[in-house]
XYZ file of C-alpha atoms in Angstrom:
552
model
C -122.493 92.204 -1.960
C -123.008 93.380 1.483
C -120.211 95.598 1.156
C -121.322 97.309 -2.134
C -124.748 97.363 -0.129
C -122.983 99.927 2.861
C -121.690 101.495 -0.137
C -125.277 102.548 -1.488
C -126.919 102.355 1.448
C -124.019 105.403 2.713
C -124.541 107.328 -0.386
C -128.596 107.537 0.041
C -128.312 108.606 3.440
C -125.775 111.650 2.636
C -127.844 112.419 -0.153
C -131.275 112.256 1.463
C -129.152 115.061 3.623
C -130.114 117.719 0.216
C -126.181 118.734 0.014
C -126.000 117.541 -4.072
C -128.757 116.316 -6.115
C -128.076 113.110 -7.656
C -129.415 113.812 -10.906
C -126.567 115.741 -11.252
C -124.228 113.434 -11.124
C -125.919 110.837 -13.288
C -126.341 113.382 -16.071
C -122.692 113.522 -15.769
C -122.544 109.686 -16.830
C -121.296 109.201 -19.988
C -120.364 106.039 -21.955
C -118.040 105.168 -24.293
C -116.530 102.186 -26.648
C -115.057 98.749 -26.161
C -115.106 94.685 -27.383
C -115.728 91.187 -26.251
C -116.420 91.004 -22.746
C -118.092 91.632 -19.385
C -114.584 92.833 -18.105
C -112.577 95.863 -20.152
C -109.951 96.129 -22.255
C -106.464 97.581 -21.207
C -105.734 99.102 -24.083
C -108.967 98.483 -26.330
C -109.148 99.149 -29.681
C -111.957 101.341 -31.519
C -114.142 98.111 -32.010
C -113.824 97.794 -27.829
C -114.414 101.229 -27.174
C -117.817 101.334 -28.812
C -118.606 98.373 -27.252
C -117.744 99.492 -23.634
C -119.333 101.275 -20.904
C -117.952 104.206 -19.201
C -118.954 106.485 -16.330
C -116.889 109.535 -16.038
C -113.771 108.191 -18.087
C -113.627 104.987 -16.153
C -114.100 101.740 -17.717
C -117.292 99.370 -16.390
C -118.342 96.764 -18.094
C -117.698 95.418 -22.185
C -120.992 93.601 -23.968
C -119.964 91.602 -26.965
C -123.933 90.115 -26.825
C -126.343 90.827 -29.572
C -129.675 89.999 -28.746
C -132.380 90.352 -32.079
C -131.324 93.341 -33.636
C -129.250 95.277 -30.991
C -125.805 95.598 -31.472
C -123.930 95.882 -28.833
C -123.125 99.452 -29.424
C -126.789 99.644 -29.736
C -126.764 98.618 -25.904
C -124.255 100.565 -24.657
C -126.298 103.865 -25.860
C -129.230 101.934 -24.747
C -127.474 102.293 -21.187
C -126.196 105.523 -21.854
C -130.132 107.448 -22.455
C -131.279 104.954 -19.521
C -128.685 106.691 -17.071
C -128.901 110.700 -18.331
C -132.863 109.835 -17.533
C -132.416 109.007 -14.025
C -134.154 111.556 -11.292
C -132.880 112.151 -8.119
C -135.929 109.868 -6.717
C -134.095 107.047 -8.675
C -130.200 107.958 -6.956
C -132.015 107.135 -3.781
C -132.769 104.195 -4.045
C -130.276 101.411 -3.934
C -128.666 98.738 -6.981
C -129.428 96.076 -6.754
C -129.198 92.769 -8.865
C -132.076 90.323 -9.622
C -131.166 87.103 -11.888
C -133.130 86.591 -15.176
C -134.173 84.485 -17.979
C -134.093 85.926 -21.220
C -133.374 85.484 -25.010
C -132.886 81.636 -23.991
C -129.749 82.349 -21.582
C -129.252 83.243 -17.599
C -129.006 87.374 -17.192
C -128.180 89.691 -13.726
C -130.263 92.675 -14.340
C -128.980 95.224 -12.515
C -131.774 97.887 -11.411
C -132.819 101.011 -9.263
C -136.011 101.821 -7.990
C -137.553 99.111 -10.005
C -135.736 100.898 -13.041
C -133.791 98.716 -15.859
C -130.372 100.033 -16.057
C -128.468 97.532 -17.987
C -128.740 93.477 -18.253
C -125.982 91.198 -18.341
C -126.102 87.953 -19.778
C -123.863 85.022 -20.087
C -122.986 85.210 -24.223
C -121.348 88.948 -22.665
C -118.708 87.228 -21.239
C -115.352 86.381 -22.262
C -113.897 83.039 -21.795
C -110.591 84.368 -21.361
C -111.698 86.272 -18.442
C -112.167 83.592 -16.350
C -115.933 84.584 -14.729
C -118.848 83.594 -14.078
C -122.071 85.025 -14.861
C -122.609 86.124 -10.604
C -118.573 86.944 -10.826
C -119.169 89.252 -13.533
C -122.462 91.016 -12.374
C -120.629 91.921 -9.334
C -117.600 93.288 -10.605
C -119.541 95.763 -12.192
C -121.747 96.639 -9.273
C -118.200 97.034 -7.312
C -117.351 99.076 -10.374
C -120.738 101.020 -9.764
C -120.685 102.058 -7.081
C -117.154 103.155 -6.182
C -117.395 105.744 -9.625
C -120.431 106.795 -7.938
C -119.455 107.352 -4.106
C -116.063 108.254 -5.715
C -118.014 110.912 -7.568
C -120.471 112.379 -5.005
C -117.704 113.175 -1.927
C -115.840 115.407 -4.530
C -119.241 117.423 -4.627
C -118.733 118.063 -0.877
C -117.992 121.827 0.561
C -114.917 120.413 2.362
C -113.685 118.654 -1.448
C -114.358 121.388 -3.399
C -112.955 123.756 -0.953
C -109.552 122.019 -0.729
C -109.496 122.093 -4.206
C -109.617 125.566 -4.694
C -106.772 126.152 -1.797
C -104.606 123.655 -4.045
C -105.788 125.791 -7.521
C -104.328 128.987 -5.429
C -101.262 127.157 -4.682
C -101.045 125.768 -8.246
C -101.220 129.251 -10.160
C -98.881 131.079 -7.389
C -96.023 128.653 -7.633
C -96.655 128.446 -11.710
C -96.124 132.101 -11.552
C -93.299 132.403 -9.707
C -91.778 129.770 -11.961
C -92.395 132.027 -15.001
C -91.110 134.863 -13.172
C -87.792 133.086 -12.382
C -87.333 131.538 -15.866
C -88.186 135.339 -16.859
C -84.723 136.241 -14.043
C -82.937 133.743 -15.087
C -83.180 134.556 -19.114
C -82.582 138.357 -18.202
C -79.193 137.000 -16.305
C -78.386 135.269 -18.960
C -78.521 137.384 -21.566
C -76.479 140.513 -19.346
C -73.914 137.244 -18.361
C -73.319 136.578 -22.131
C -73.953 140.355 -23.551
C -70.395 140.922 -21.707
C -68.845 137.613 -22.352
C -69.302 138.723 -26.538
C -67.724 142.534 -25.154
C -64.880 140.872 -24.173
C -64.615 138.004 -26.754
C -65.176 135.223 -24.914
C -67.282 131.908 -25.702
C -67.253 128.544 -27.573
C -68.520 130.826 -30.764
C -65.974 132.165 -32.349
C -66.108 136.089 -32.539
C -66.616 136.995 -36.690
C -69.348 134.113 -36.608
C -71.197 135.469 -33.308
C -71.289 139.189 -34.991
C -73.085 137.577 -37.780
C -75.587 135.294 -35.773
C -75.785 137.218 -32.630
C -76.075 136.032 -29.117
C -76.436 132.534 -30.045
C -76.845 131.453 -26.377
C -78.961 133.461 -25.078
C -81.473 132.715 -28.196
C -81.110 129.248 -27.183
C -82.200 129.938 -23.344
C -84.637 131.982 -24.554
C -85.721 129.347 -26.018
C -85.314 126.321 -23.641
C -87.382 128.576 -21.117
C -90.592 129.279 -23.356
C -90.529 125.476 -23.749
C -90.497 124.775 -20.383
C -93.143 127.306 -19.912
C -94.838 125.949 -22.210
C -95.041 122.789 -20.600
C -95.734 123.921 -17.468
C -98.329 125.697 -18.313
C -99.805 122.524 -19.950
C -99.046 120.432 -17.028
C -100.681 122.641 -14.726
C -104.275 123.165 -16.656
C -104.406 119.369 -16.455
C -103.977 118.939 -12.710
C -106.281 121.596 -12.631
C -108.742 120.233 -14.800
C -108.306 117.178 -12.681
C -109.328 118.869 -8.949
C -113.009 119.459 -10.120
C -115.545 116.968 -10.879
C -116.876 118.805 -13.341
C -113.876 119.280 -15.888
C -111.867 115.757 -14.814
C -113.352 114.718 -17.771
C -110.684 117.189 -19.599
C -107.903 117.142 -17.580
C -107.952 112.837 -18.697
C -108.245 113.808 -21.635
C -105.158 116.374 -22.088
C -103.308 113.691 -20.227
C -104.207 111.383 -21.893
C -103.502 112.945 -25.505
C -100.093 114.093 -23.858
C -99.192 110.829 -23.241
C -100.288 108.814 -26.675
C -98.505 112.344 -28.384
C -95.128 111.378 -26.555
C -96.070 107.594 -27.456
C -96.236 108.204 -31.202
C -93.320 110.533 -31.032
C -90.958 107.789 -29.402
C -92.749 105.232 -32.018
C -91.757 106.849 -34.728
C -88.638 108.114 -33.590
C -87.230 104.114 -32.915
C -89.712 103.250 -36.709
C -87.095 105.665 -38.151
C -84.014 104.123 -36.732
C -83.795 101.720 -39.466
C -84.631 103.860 -42.254
C -82.091 106.184 -41.269
C -79.141 103.837 -41.212
C -80.183 102.817 -44.928
C -80.064 106.160 -45.842
C -76.589 107.055 -44.183
C -75.028 103.908 -45.341
C -76.416 104.633 -48.751
C -74.960 108.474 -48.663
C -71.381 107.055 -47.734
C -70.963 104.893 -50.634
C -72.144 108.076 -52.572
C -69.512 109.931 -50.643
C -66.713 107.528 -51.445
C -67.907 106.670 -55.101
C -67.608 110.412 -55.615
C -63.870 110.600 -53.833
C -62.913 108.061 -56.491
C -64.182 109.775 -59.077
C -62.139 112.972 -58.314
C -58.802 111.579 -57.307
C -59.200 110.207 -61.260
C -60.423 113.797 -62.995
C -57.871 115.407 -60.823
C -55.103 112.730 -62.248
C -56.779 113.842 -66.207
C -57.344 117.957 -65.244
C -52.841 117.685 -64.826
C -52.571 115.861 -67.631
C -51.441 112.369 -66.142
C -53.894 110.359 -67.111
C -55.442 110.583 -70.909
C -59.677 109.509 -71.101
C -60.457 109.676 -75.115
C -62.628 112.295 -75.188
C -62.226 114.040 -71.526
C -60.283 117.616 -72.131
C -58.404 119.423 -68.709
C -60.608 122.339 -69.691
C -63.943 120.301 -69.308
C -62.735 118.163 -65.999
C -64.449 120.461 -63.943
C -68.107 121.261 -65.677
C -67.831 117.069 -65.926
C -67.306 116.445 -62.246
C -70.179 118.914 -61.499
C -72.466 117.042 -63.262
C -70.969 113.511 -62.649
C -72.000 114.732 -59.022
C -75.202 116.238 -59.619
C -76.064 112.662 -61.270
C -74.779 110.227 -58.511
C -76.321 112.504 -56.044
C -80.101 112.310 -56.878
C -79.427 108.787 -58.133
C -78.454 108.286 -53.857
C -81.393 110.549 -53.291
C -83.762 108.992 -55.492
C -82.669 105.302 -53.583
C -82.906 106.921 -49.496
C -86.137 108.859 -50.669
C -88.699 105.948 -49.481
C -86.523 105.041 -46.822
C -86.562 108.540 -45.235
C -88.922 109.719 -42.573
C -92.460 110.515 -42.796
C -91.625 110.106 -46.526
C -95.003 108.567 -47.536
C -96.592 111.076 -45.961
C -99.603 113.723 -47.853
C -96.723 116.534 -46.160
C -93.940 115.098 -47.800
C -96.016 114.708 -51.531
C -97.462 118.109 -51.333
C -93.450 119.779 -50.170
C -92.198 117.702 -53.127
C -95.439 119.034 -55.594
C -94.663 122.055 -54.595
C -90.714 122.374 -55.044
C -91.583 120.271 -58.540
C -94.004 123.264 -59.310
C -91.665 125.771 -58.635
C -88.813 124.754 -60.838
C -90.706 123.779 -63.785
C -92.280 127.387 -63.666
C -88.841 129.338 -62.958
C -86.351 127.417 -64.565
C -86.892 127.453 -67.646
C -84.276 130.802 -68.226
C -82.533 129.213 -65.654
C -81.781 126.362 -67.599
C -80.827 127.880 -70.999
C -78.680 129.514 -69.103
C -77.029 126.585 -67.716
C -76.984 124.829 -70.932
C -75.785 127.693 -72.587
C -72.258 127.042 -70.190
C -72.331 123.652 -70.503
C -71.964 124.255 -74.336
C -69.220 127.419 -73.562
C -66.773 124.880 -71.174
C -67.308 121.598 -73.757
C -66.258 123.424 -76.997
C -63.809 124.777 -75.659
C -64.381 128.432 -77.077
C -63.259 129.877 -74.553
C -61.894 129.868 -71.203
C -60.410 130.831 -67.887
C -57.514 133.245 -68.594
C -58.546 133.601 -72.565
C -58.601 137.183 -73.609
C -62.304 137.634 -76.383
C -64.422 140.011 -77.145
C -67.778 139.836 -76.937
C -69.556 142.910 -78.718
C -67.970 145.709 -77.432
C -66.956 144.157 -74.748
C -62.850 143.006 -75.063
C -60.732 141.453 -71.211
C -59.743 138.771 -69.884
C -61.814 135.668 -69.095
C -62.196 135.776 -64.913
C -64.631 133.211 -64.324
C -67.530 130.791 -66.695
C -70.012 129.936 -64.321
C -72.790 127.770 -64.402
C -75.591 131.072 -65.504
C -72.490 133.562 -66.760
C -69.073 134.508 -67.613
C -67.184 137.026 -66.531
C -64.828 139.538 -68.297
C -62.439 141.953 -66.316
C -62.113 144.842 -68.921
C -59.149 147.379 -69.683
C -60.657 149.738 -66.856
C -60.902 146.619 -64.954
C -64.233 146.749 -65.029
C -66.181 143.080 -64.128
C -68.422 142.727 -66.982
C -71.125 140.005 -66.457
C -72.655 138.126 -69.822
C -75.153 135.762 -69.182
C -74.306 132.494 -71.231
C -77.165 132.728 -73.225
C -75.920 135.938 -74.687
C -72.253 134.381 -75.206
C -73.493 131.610 -77.121
C -75.847 133.339 -79.092
C -73.832 136.479 -79.873
C -70.122 136.362 -81.787
C -67.018 135.139 -79.690
C -63.615 136.635 -81.147
C -61.063 134.914 -79.174
C -58.068 136.179 -79.466
C -55.496 133.956 -77.133
C -56.840 130.782 -78.376
C -54.034 130.368 -80.749
C -51.034 131.306 -79.005
C -50.899 128.302 -75.911
C -47.709 129.710 -74.748
C -49.196 132.988 -73.637
C -49.266 136.596 -75.102
C -51.891 137.543 -77.393
C -52.046 138.963 -80.867
C -53.120 142.757 -81.102
C -54.375 144.600 -84.415
C -54.638 148.346 -85.151
C -55.673 149.417 -87.751
C -55.032 152.872 -89.863
C -55.798 155.056 -92.874
C -53.010 157.120 -95.239
C -53.554 158.256 -98.485
C -52.706 157.451 -101.750
C -50.243 160.331 -102.062
C -47.857 158.193 -99.408
C -45.687 154.987 -100.398
C -46.941 152.376 -99.122
C -43.521 150.711 -98.609
C -42.999 153.346 -96.334
C -46.052 152.947 -94.104
C -45.436 149.456 -93.931
C -41.422 150.348 -92.918
C -43.208 152.945 -89.982
C -45.718 151.251 -88.424
C -43.234 148.153 -87.914
C -40.788 151.040 -86.477
C -43.245 151.896 -84.313
C -44.043 148.178 -83.335
C -40.101 147.715 -82.299
C -40.348 150.941 -80.187
C -42.987 149.437 -77.800
C -42.334 147.829 -74.900
C -44.333 144.206 -74.480
C -44.066 143.441 -78.231
C -42.768 139.855 -78.661
C -39.924 140.523 -81.500
C -39.264 137.005 -82.253
C -43.082 137.320 -84.221
C -42.464 140.089 -86.584
C -45.349 142.482 -87.146
C -47.780 142.005 -89.767
C -48.860 145.139 -92.551
C -51.829 143.588 -94.612
C -53.674 146.287 -96.605
C -57.104 145.925 -96.112
C -58.577 147.447 -98.678
C -59.013 150.408 -101.363
C -61.290 152.601 -100.304
C -62.099 155.489 -102.802
C -59.630 158.413 -101.207
C -57.166 156.420 -98.982
C -56.081 152.492 -98.128
C -56.620 150.603 -94.804
C -53.624 149.516 -93.365
C -54.038 146.844 -90.582
C -50.958 146.806 -88.057
C -50.884 143.191 -86.344
C -48.377 142.294 -83.015
C -47.497 139.270 -80.682
C -47.641 140.196 -77.174
C -45.050 138.467 -74.431
C -46.843 137.034 -71.970
C -48.807 138.378 -69.127
C -48.703 142.410 -70.762
C -51.752 144.217 -71.114
C -53.969 143.979 -74.356
C -54.712 148.112 -73.249
C -51.957 148.913 -72.287
C -49.612 148.037 -75.547
C -52.181 149.194 -77.559
C -51.830 153.130 -76.188
C -47.936 152.474 -75.924
C -48.533 151.078 -79.542
C -50.589 154.012 -81.134
C -48.036 156.443 -79.465
C -45.270 155.664 -81.123
C -47.538 155.490 -84.418
C -48.001 159.270 -84.274
C -44.466 159.771 -83.445
C -42.921 157.705 -86.403
C -45.061 159.405 -88.929
C -44.438 163.054 -87.896
C -40.629 162.009 -88.105
C -40.618 161.307 -91.687
C -43.367 163.976 -91.978
C -46.323 161.510 -93.005
C -49.669 162.649 -92.446
C -51.847 160.380 -91.030
C -54.872 162.210 -91.545
C -56.842 160.579 -94.365
C -57.785 162.711 -97.600
C -61.698 163.513 -98.543
C -62.853 165.185 -102.142
C -65.002 167.500 -102.941
C -63.703 168.100 -105.867
C -61.501 166.135 -109.169
C -57.713 167.772 -108.136
C -55.868 169.198 -110.766
C -53.139 166.667 -110.598
C -52.985 163.041 -110.038
C -52.523 161.736 -106.700
C -49.318 159.484 -107.269
C -46.791 158.875 -106.095
C -43.920 158.719 -108.199
C -41.696 155.647 -108.449
C -38.336 157.793 -107.372
C -39.975 157.703 -103.724
C -41.696 154.268 -103.306
C -39.283 153.528 -101.035
C -38.966 156.574 -98.962
C -37.560 156.831 -95.710
C -37.493 154.671 -93.769
C -38.452 151.785 -96.153
C -35.292 149.770 -98.270
C -35.540 148.403 -102.245
C -35.418 144.989 -101.526
C -31.573 144.793 -102.836
C -30.779 147.581 -100.015
C -30.669 146.420 -96.463
C -32.710 148.326 -94.000
């Protein structure tokens, strides 16, 4: 008690010199919050903070007694208003402790210049602190005086001058740090630029040419992060030097510590969930590996699974893989860090909305692709005709089918268009390879049809790329008004180009018809011919045709 009074008397003597207006100090006193008892808590809860008296961000006393309708929180607010109302004259008087009897219990009243400052009652004590009322009152008085002396000393011109010099020195150090960071970045940039030109470094050159100088950008990001941290520490340290801004500095420090604690706790608490997610994904990968091995045997026809064809194995594997991964993701979702946060839910809703609005056409093509694959209407390597496009199927994708035409053009046809139109597969009935080639021609009625058949077959026999083991087939498609429509069908050897063989076949057809003086141009009549257009029986087997009883 004697020590405390000596400190108060020294403070009042210093104040009498007129070097500081005491009321400025007391106007800076603010109270915030804590809970049960006279001794403040080290890690207070929100309720405890609400019941604690703070002076310049330092806890002084925690109240818990309720007097009448006044709660501990209201008592704290009343004490704060009392501190703000103190004048310079009040500060010049020592703080005293007076024993009082209030509300039917013993109490200690802290007064200054006869004005009640704070009442500490027996019901404010916490049994866990193991303090008497007088001991608790002395501790409150000691904290009170320590804050007053510490803060008033910091308003001296000597302290403020030293603090200003520290600020100048600290700012100079910060500027030097920024300059060193920028200089080192420039040197690192020049160093790695030289390494890129020399094609050196742990990143392959072909990747670095796409990604740029990765090392330089990483170093620049590191320097920026260090600069931000340095500025934050410098600002917090600067605020702590002056009594007017000390609260801001302490708030910055507390905020950074709290953020680091939360990040560390979040990382540690996320470990069990991440381990479960890793286990789920490992099991999923193992299942898919087994599935791939089994389907590979089906694709190579080493294993027969009813309902599963080698042509549909690729699509089946993709579908099953997607389903298994979706199931695994659904099982792992609750264990992902932040899965229950509003941000995570908002992103999920956003992506769900995007898929809903944008997937209508995509799903139409995707489902059409599945129809093509599982109906086995066409396969990769088939020669097909879709509308005006005829060529080799090079790819049956999820959304479109690609065809290589005779001009070596790549035509991409959306799967929905393929399914909705007519598909002519020229090679589906030839599992051994090769396709059926058909071409048509119209010849007048004055030419014997047997001769036309023979000439078309002769032209086919002269054409390279045609498999003569399959006899050429000639059909009479229709009997038109002025001519007959013939069709020649031949079978190509495996690997032969449909366009090239068709072109050579047309050339030989022209040559054969010219050899036997048969006009290919079809007649068209305006008036009735003077004589009937017919073939005499003697000319029914005109060369190169031969009668049935005569070998060819």
